[in-house]
XYZ file of C-alpha atoms in Angstrom:
440
model
C -10.444 -4.882 -64.771
C -11.074 -7.817 -62.473
C -14.666 -8.942 -62.190
C -16.454 -8.809 -58.832
C -17.227 -12.179 -57.371
C -20.828 -12.818 -56.448
C -21.482 -12.629 -52.718
C -18.177 -10.865 -52.022
C -18.361 -7.328 -50.629
C -15.335 -5.191 -51.383
C -14.218 -2.592 -48.878
C -15.055 0.249 -51.269
C -18.661 -0.960 -51.314
C -19.047 -0.263 -47.591
C -20.781 2.949 -46.497
C -18.708 5.841 -45.225
C -19.863 5.336 -41.646
C -18.349 1.816 -41.524
C -15.114 2.884 -43.208
C -14.733 5.748 -40.722
C -15.368 3.305 -37.893
C -12.596 1.038 -39.243
C -10.198 3.978 -39.544
C -10.884 4.951 -35.934
C -8.981 1.839 -34.790
C -5.822 2.905 -36.658
C -3.255 5.452 -35.624
C -3.894 8.879 -37.086
C -0.723 8.600 -39.179
C -1.894 5.354 -40.811
C -5.453 6.639 -41.213
C -4.131 9.736 -43.022
C -2.081 7.552 -45.376
C -5.289 5.957 -46.693
C -6.123 9.277 -48.381
C -3.873 8.326 -51.325
C -5.832 5.143 -52.112
C -8.468 6.841 -54.261
C -10.714 9.885 -54.434
C -13.226 7.967 -52.295
C -10.702 7.780 -49.433
C -9.221 11.260 -49.823
C -11.183 12.938 -47.030
C -12.463 10.018 -44.968
C -9.701 10.299 -42.369
C -10.809 13.868 -41.628
C -14.067 12.483 -40.217
C -12.492 9.983 -37.798
C -13.562 10.799 -34.209
C -10.218 9.672 -32.702
C -6.920 11.511 -33.153
C -3.694 9.923 -31.947
C -0.319 11.652 -32.303
C 2.829 10.141 -30.785
C 6.490 11.031 -31.093
C 8.638 9.534 -28.341
C 12.410 9.417 -28.093
C 12.777 6.277 -26.017
C 16.488 5.565 -26.436
C 19.589 7.673 -25.771
C 21.617 8.794 -28.763
C 24.455 6.357 -27.981
C 22.145 3.291 -28.066
C 23.352 0.898 -30.774
C 21.145 0.968 -33.830
C 19.060 3.910 -32.580
C 19.357 7.498 -33.670
C 18.253 10.503 -31.702
C 15.403 12.432 -33.278
C 16.691 15.371 -35.296
C 15.093 18.776 -35.762
C 13.656 17.886 -39.170
C 11.773 14.897 -37.713
C 10.350 17.086 -34.962
C 9.368 19.756 -37.483
C 7.717 17.133 -39.693
C 5.694 15.837 -36.757
C 4.572 19.343 -35.831
C 3.483 20.065 -39.385
C 1.611 16.768 -39.572
C -0.427 17.558 -36.456
C -1.210 21.028 -37.811
C -2.343 19.645 -41.175
C -4.593 16.995 -39.663
C -6.272 19.513 -37.386
C -6.658 21.957 -40.258
C -8.463 19.424 -42.456
C -10.311 17.592 -39.671
C -14.044 18.211 -40.056
C -15.467 16.396 -37.024
C -17.001 18.731 -34.465
C -17.733 15.867 -32.104
C -14.254 14.525 -31.276
C -14.196 11.476 -28.990
C -10.497 11.002 -28.247
C -7.472 13.232 -28.619
C -4.110 11.746 -27.598
C -0.938 13.763 -27.957
C 2.292 12.166 -26.702
C 5.423 14.156 -27.438
C 8.348 13.044 -25.274
C 11.916 13.955 -26.184
C 15.246 13.860 -24.416
C 16.294 16.771 -22.227
C 16.998 19.905 -24.189
C 14.419 19.200 -26.881
C 10.823 20.306 -26.748
C 7.950 21.477 -28.878
C 7.283 25.192 -28.958
C 4.514 26.280 -26.603
C 2.530 28.051 -29.344
C 2.085 24.755 -31.218
C 1.009 22.902 -28.070
C -1.424 25.680 -27.192
C -2.861 25.528 -30.715
C -3.293 21.736 -30.591
C -5.129 21.756 -27.284
C -7.354 24.597 -28.442
C -8.068 22.675 -31.648
C -9.207 19.654 -29.656
C -11.400 21.809 -27.410
C -13.008 23.527 -30.413
C -14.008 20.103 -31.743
C -15.851 19.182 -28.538
C -13.311 16.593 -27.361
C -14.573 14.116 -24.768
C -11.373 12.303 -23.801
C -8.170 14.360 -23.773
C -4.773 12.755 -23.045
C -1.968 15.303 -23.193
C 1.537 13.933 -22.524
C 4.266 16.348 -23.512
C 7.613 17.673 -22.273
C 7.894 21.426 -21.772
C 10.287 24.036 -20.498
C 7.558 26.651 -20.056
C 3.887 26.449 -20.885
C 0.525 27.780 -19.764
C -2.581 25.725 -20.432
C -5.420 27.490 -22.286
C -8.062 28.988 -19.992
C -10.733 27.313 -22.132
C -9.499 23.928 -20.926
C -10.743 24.605 -17.406
C -14.257 25.488 -18.577
C -14.712 22.755 -21.180
C -18.256 21.377 -21.030
C -17.610 18.344 -23.244
C -14.676 16.766 -21.407
C -15.406 13.398 -19.794
C -11.795 12.280 -19.273
C -8.776 14.532 -18.761
C -5.243 13.148 -18.457
C -2.343 15.575 -18.169
C 1.309 14.548 -18.000
C 3.170 17.812 -18.473
C 5.792 18.251 -15.732
C 4.804 21.878 -15.069
C 3.296 23.925 -12.271
C -0.498 23.692 -12.492
C -1.988 27.047 -11.559
C -5.736 26.407 -11.587
C -7.989 29.456 -12.178
C -10.794 30.198 -9.724
C -13.560 29.982 -12.330
C -12.967 26.313 -13.189
C -16.027 24.449 -14.494
C -16.053 20.810 -15.680
C -19.759 19.871 -15.691
C -19.274 16.473 -17.400
C -15.777 15.460 -16.289
C -15.815 11.962 -14.763
C -12.151 10.953 -14.747
C -9.145 13.132 -13.919
C -5.584 11.775 -14.151
C -2.694 14.105 -13.344
C 0.897 12.918 -13.705
C 4.190 14.758 -13.078
C 2.274 17.918 -12.230
C 3.464 20.472 -9.686
C 0.607 22.062 -7.777
C 0.855 25.839 -7.420
C -0.561 26.127 -3.881
C -3.347 24.914 -1.568
C -5.984 26.980 -3.365
C -5.113 25.432 -6.725
C -5.829 22.006 -5.282
C -9.166 23.108 -3.821
C -10.183 24.905 -7.019
C -9.425 21.853 -9.105
C -12.193 19.860 -7.417
C -14.548 22.734 -6.599
C -16.812 22.591 -9.660
C -16.521 19.084 -11.121
C -20.010 17.925 -10.230
C -19.796 14.661 -12.228
C -16.322 13.587 -11.105
C -16.047 9.878 -10.189
C -12.371 8.913 -10.464
C -9.136 10.763 -9.670
C -5.506 9.627 -10.084
C -2.663 11.803 -8.771
C 0.587 10.205 -9.970
C 4.183 11.350 -9.414
C 3.026 14.875 -8.629
C 4.928 17.402 -6.546
C 3.416 18.762 -3.323
C 6.348 21.115 -2.723
C 4.184 24.246 -2.588
C 1.206 22.633 -0.854
C 0.682 22.547 2.898
C -2.695 20.804 2.819
C -3.623 18.636 -0.138
C -7.386 18.758 0.270
C -9.906 16.812 -1.817
C -13.539 17.436 -0.942
C -16.137 16.043 -3.317
C -19.670 14.729 -2.710
C -19.705 12.079 -5.500
C -16.129 10.891 -5.949
C -15.937 7.078 -6.024
C -12.290 6.270 -6.695
C -9.109 8.051 -5.603
C -5.464 7.061 -6.140
C -2.441 9.046 -4.946
C 0.700 7.337 -6.218
C 4.374 8.195 -5.673
C 3.930 11.855 -4.848
C 7.148 13.757 -4.122
C 8.158 16.652 -1.849
C 5.270 15.679 0.431
C 6.848 15.059 3.857
C 5.566 18.392 5.204
C 2.074 18.040 3.720
C -1.266 17.026 5.224
C -3.590 14.854 3.168
C -7.232 15.827 3.776
C -9.999 13.803 2.113
C -13.729 14.396 2.549
C -15.566 12.070 0.148
C -18.783 10.439 1.464
C -19.254 8.190 -1.614
C -15.652 7.060 -1.993
C -15.537 3.269 -2.435
C -11.927 2.684 -3.599
C -8.846 4.427 -2.177
C -5.188 3.842 -3.067
C -2.168 5.496 -1.508
C 1.354 4.465 -2.533
C 4.093 6.739 -1.251
C 6.062 7.975 1.701
C 4.462 8.868 5.004
C 3.321 12.510 5.077
C 2.846 14.871 8.003
C -0.747 13.848 8.661
C -3.898 12.231 7.327
C -7.503 13.293 7.751
C -10.100 11.077 6.085
C -13.683 12.173 6.693
C -16.986 10.542 5.754
C -15.509 7.213 4.662
C -18.572 5.077 5.473
C -18.883 3.950 1.826
C -15.277 2.789 1.504
C -15.082 -0.836 0.286
C -11.429 -1.341 -0.652
C -8.160 0.371 0.234
C -4.590 -0.057 -0.959
C -2.160 1.543 1.495
C 1.464 0.926 0.566
C 3.860 3.106 2.515
C 7.337 3.105 1.022
C 10.272 2.195 3.225
C 12.417 5.028 4.522
C 15.413 4.876 6.824
C 13.856 7.333 9.240
C 12.345 7.361 12.717
C 10.086 4.296 12.714
C 7.986 5.494 15.648
C 7.320 8.895 14.072
C 6.253 7.234 10.817
C 4.114 4.745 12.732
C 2.132 7.496 14.480
C 1.185 9.164 11.209
C 0.671 5.951 9.252
C -1.504 4.253 11.846
C -3.941 7.169 11.825
C -4.939 6.401 8.241
C -5.723 2.767 9.125
C -7.885 3.845 12.053
C -9.956 5.971 9.673
C -10.595 3.170 7.137
C -11.579 0.521 9.686
C -14.758 -0.412 7.792
C -13.155 -1.655 4.531
C -13.849 -5.157 3.212
C -10.663 -5.434 1.115
C -7.254 -4.133 2.184
C -3.833 -4.182 0.513
C -0.840 -3.029 2.542
C 2.891 -3.130 1.848
C 5.222 -5.004 4.234
C 6.446 -1.637 5.499
C 2.831 -0.596 6.155
C 2.435 -3.754 8.238
C 5.664 -2.971 10.070
C 4.439 0.521 10.931
C 1.048 -0.799 11.955
C 2.395 -3.623 14.129
C 4.657 -1.214 16.014
C 1.719 0.892 17.207
C -0.388 0.450 20.326
C -3.198 -0.319 20.323
C -3.619 -1.847 16.873
C -6.700 -0.682 14.946
C -9.517 -3.179 14.460
C -10.984 -4.141 11.087
C -14.346 -5.709 11.986
C -15.613 -6.011 8.385
C -12.380 -6.976 6.620
C -12.810 -10.014 4.338
C -9.688 -9.837 2.129
C -6.166 -8.886 3.200
C -3.176 -8.814 0.829
C 0.435 -8.004 1.640
C 2.285 -8.093 -1.708
C 5.857 -9.335 -1.839
C 8.469 -6.692 -2.640
C 11.963 -8.063 -3.132
C 13.443 -4.554 -3.053
C 11.961 -3.543 0.283
C 14.194 -4.202 3.273
C 12.333 -4.247 6.574
C 13.470 -3.700 10.108
C 13.016 -6.532 12.554
C 9.345 -6.888 13.531
C 8.618 -8.195 17.010
C 5.021 -8.706 15.938
C 4.236 -9.338 12.320
C 1.111 -10.565 10.633
C 0.134 -12.677 13.631
C -0.393 -9.482 15.677
C -2.900 -8.128 13.153
C -4.997 -11.252 12.554
C -6.870 -11.158 15.897
C -8.161 -7.719 14.863
C -9.712 -9.106 11.652
C -12.462 -11.442 12.919
C -14.261 -11.839 9.548
C -11.210 -12.440 7.366
C -11.725 -15.042 4.625
C -8.905 -14.457 2.126
C -5.274 -13.823 3.053
C -2.164 -13.309 0.881
C 1.275 -12.514 2.297
C 5.048 -13.055 1.825
C 6.330 -15.680 4.245
C 8.745 -13.330 6.035
C 5.968 -11.163 7.558
C 4.749 -14.127 9.588
C 7.148 -14.420 12.527
C 6.294 -16.312 15.679
C 3.460 -18.844 15.568
C 1.411 -18.263 18.689
C -0.462 -20.967 20.499
C -3.341 -18.508 20.954
C -4.744 -18.716 17.457
C -6.948 -15.946 16.031
C -10.522 -17.112 15.537
C -10.502 -16.070 11.867
C -7.720 -18.551 11.084
C -9.613 -21.408 12.717
C -13.151 -20.681 11.558
C -13.206 -18.102 8.729
C -10.190 -18.030 6.421
C -10.881 -20.044 3.270
C -8.050 -18.978 0.936
C -4.387 -18.376 1.832
C -1.525 -17.499 -0.520
C 2.087 -17.460 0.698
C 4.667 -15.798 -1.574
C 8.502 -15.827 -1.549
C 8.328 -19.361 -0.140
C 11.649 -21.128 0.443
C 12.474 -24.762 0.991
C 13.788 -24.333 4.501
C 12.701 -25.347 7.967
C 11.071 -22.026 8.858
C 8.854 -21.811 5.763
C 7.819 -25.444 5.923
C 6.950 -24.984 9.596
C 4.703 -22.004 8.796
C 2.838 -23.902 6.064
C 2.361 -26.907 8.338
C 1.041 -24.608 11.073
C -1.599 -23.230 8.703
C -2.625 -26.697 7.500
C -2.842 -27.946 11.057
C -5.040 -25.090 12.302
C -7.007 -23.789 9.303
C -10.375 -25.357 9.984
C -12.188 -23.523 7.149
C -9.299 -23.586 4.685
C -10.289 -24.508 1.114
C -7.142 -23.545 -0.808
C -3.499 -22.998 0.141
C -1.300 -21.570 -2.633
C 2.484 -21.614 -2.272
C 4.425 -19.232 -4.550
C 8.016 -20.443 -4.481
C 10.850 -17.932 -4.279
C 12.742 -17.508 -7.559
C 15.883 -19.176 -6.194
C 13.879 -22.122 -4.842
C 11.723 -22.921 -7.889
C 13.567 -26.178 -8.524
C 12.485 -27.397 -5.081
C 8.765 -27.234 -5.850
C 8.506 -31.017 -6.051
C 10.129 -31.449 -2.630
C 7.846 -28.783 -1.132
C 4.853 -30.604 -2.602
C 5.942 -33.968 -1.221
C 6.324 -32.564 2.287
C 3.059 -30.590 2.404
C 0.851 -33.094 0.559
C 1.795 -35.736 3.100
C 1.069 -33.521 6.100
C -2.343 -33.893 7.829
C -4.833 -31.055 7.364
C -7.519 -29.897 9.737
C -9.804 -29.000 6.821
C -10.717 -32.009 4.680
C -11.684 -29.594 1.857
C -8.239 -28.007 1.615
C -6.536 -28.009 -1.800
C -2.791 -27.277 -2.041
C -1.276 -25.574 -5.092
C 2.495 -25.142 -5.488
C 3.512 -22.566 -8.114
């Protein structure tokens, strides 16, 4: 037997609490494999407060070098989850992640899934992430009255019929993905008794059976609704007096009602382009901007800007400090008579501005005051080495009296011209002596 070196601590000399802490950073499969090391390790994995089970079929069966998961692999996974839960002794479970995604036609039986969720709930789980493909499934009633849950993430692709007696006293974060809401009442019930709720993400969910998607909560701070589907007929109603961050990425819906938004600090409104009636979309879309007039930071897609610039009168943003219009090479816009230059006069306190070069059209002689006196940082993306782009950059350098930094993000096809862009702009006179130019 090898002798122990003085001053060297072997892993077996560590107390159980430290070993369990180390195991908590491993996947549950690897942690369970340590049970064969010695009698000391045999039951340590059963005390780990984090359980992580993943079986994902990421490639089609015809993919070279990849084989589709067979029934024996699926059965083995199911038995492994059952065994771990059977032997797991922790009654204070921190995290439970179950990701079981297979190709169409394959799924886990609903009784196993029901048993796994119930097992996590019985162990006082705090953070539950359930990502699984089903044909038919009903969530346990106990899930909707769990007192220990702090985070709940469901990605199940099923209709979510929320019971009326829902009660999540400690739930702070709710993330729903690929969920189909049963009706208007299910939406209201979901937020009716979550007194600690602070953050909500609704991602790729179906509003097919919902006429009014209504979120009313006195303490909610962050809300994101991303890529919802079947929502053209739906109204979005939000009453959240403490909401500070709001994100909406999706198609224009039938109407927007945002109440009590005095605390809103930042908003990300990215309407997705549709080949529909621009004026009809503009009427609905503009209403949401009029209701978030007091934000300090705003992100909007080029199509959002197009809808906004086509409305009369344009909403004012008297407290806006940061404005970002991200470049989207996929999005094809209609011709804008008034682009970014129409919006700038309505943002008198603007200090930071980021936009793709094609949303800035005509360069008016009547300059907005923010561009002359306030804007300190400007970033122009999709920049090309052509006369129009160079003219726009020169215009900004010539008139930006408070400008401290101008960043040029060259278009992919014009990257090799960065040196020429630099030579032209570095040699051009600047109104602000503090202005630094960066070409990327």
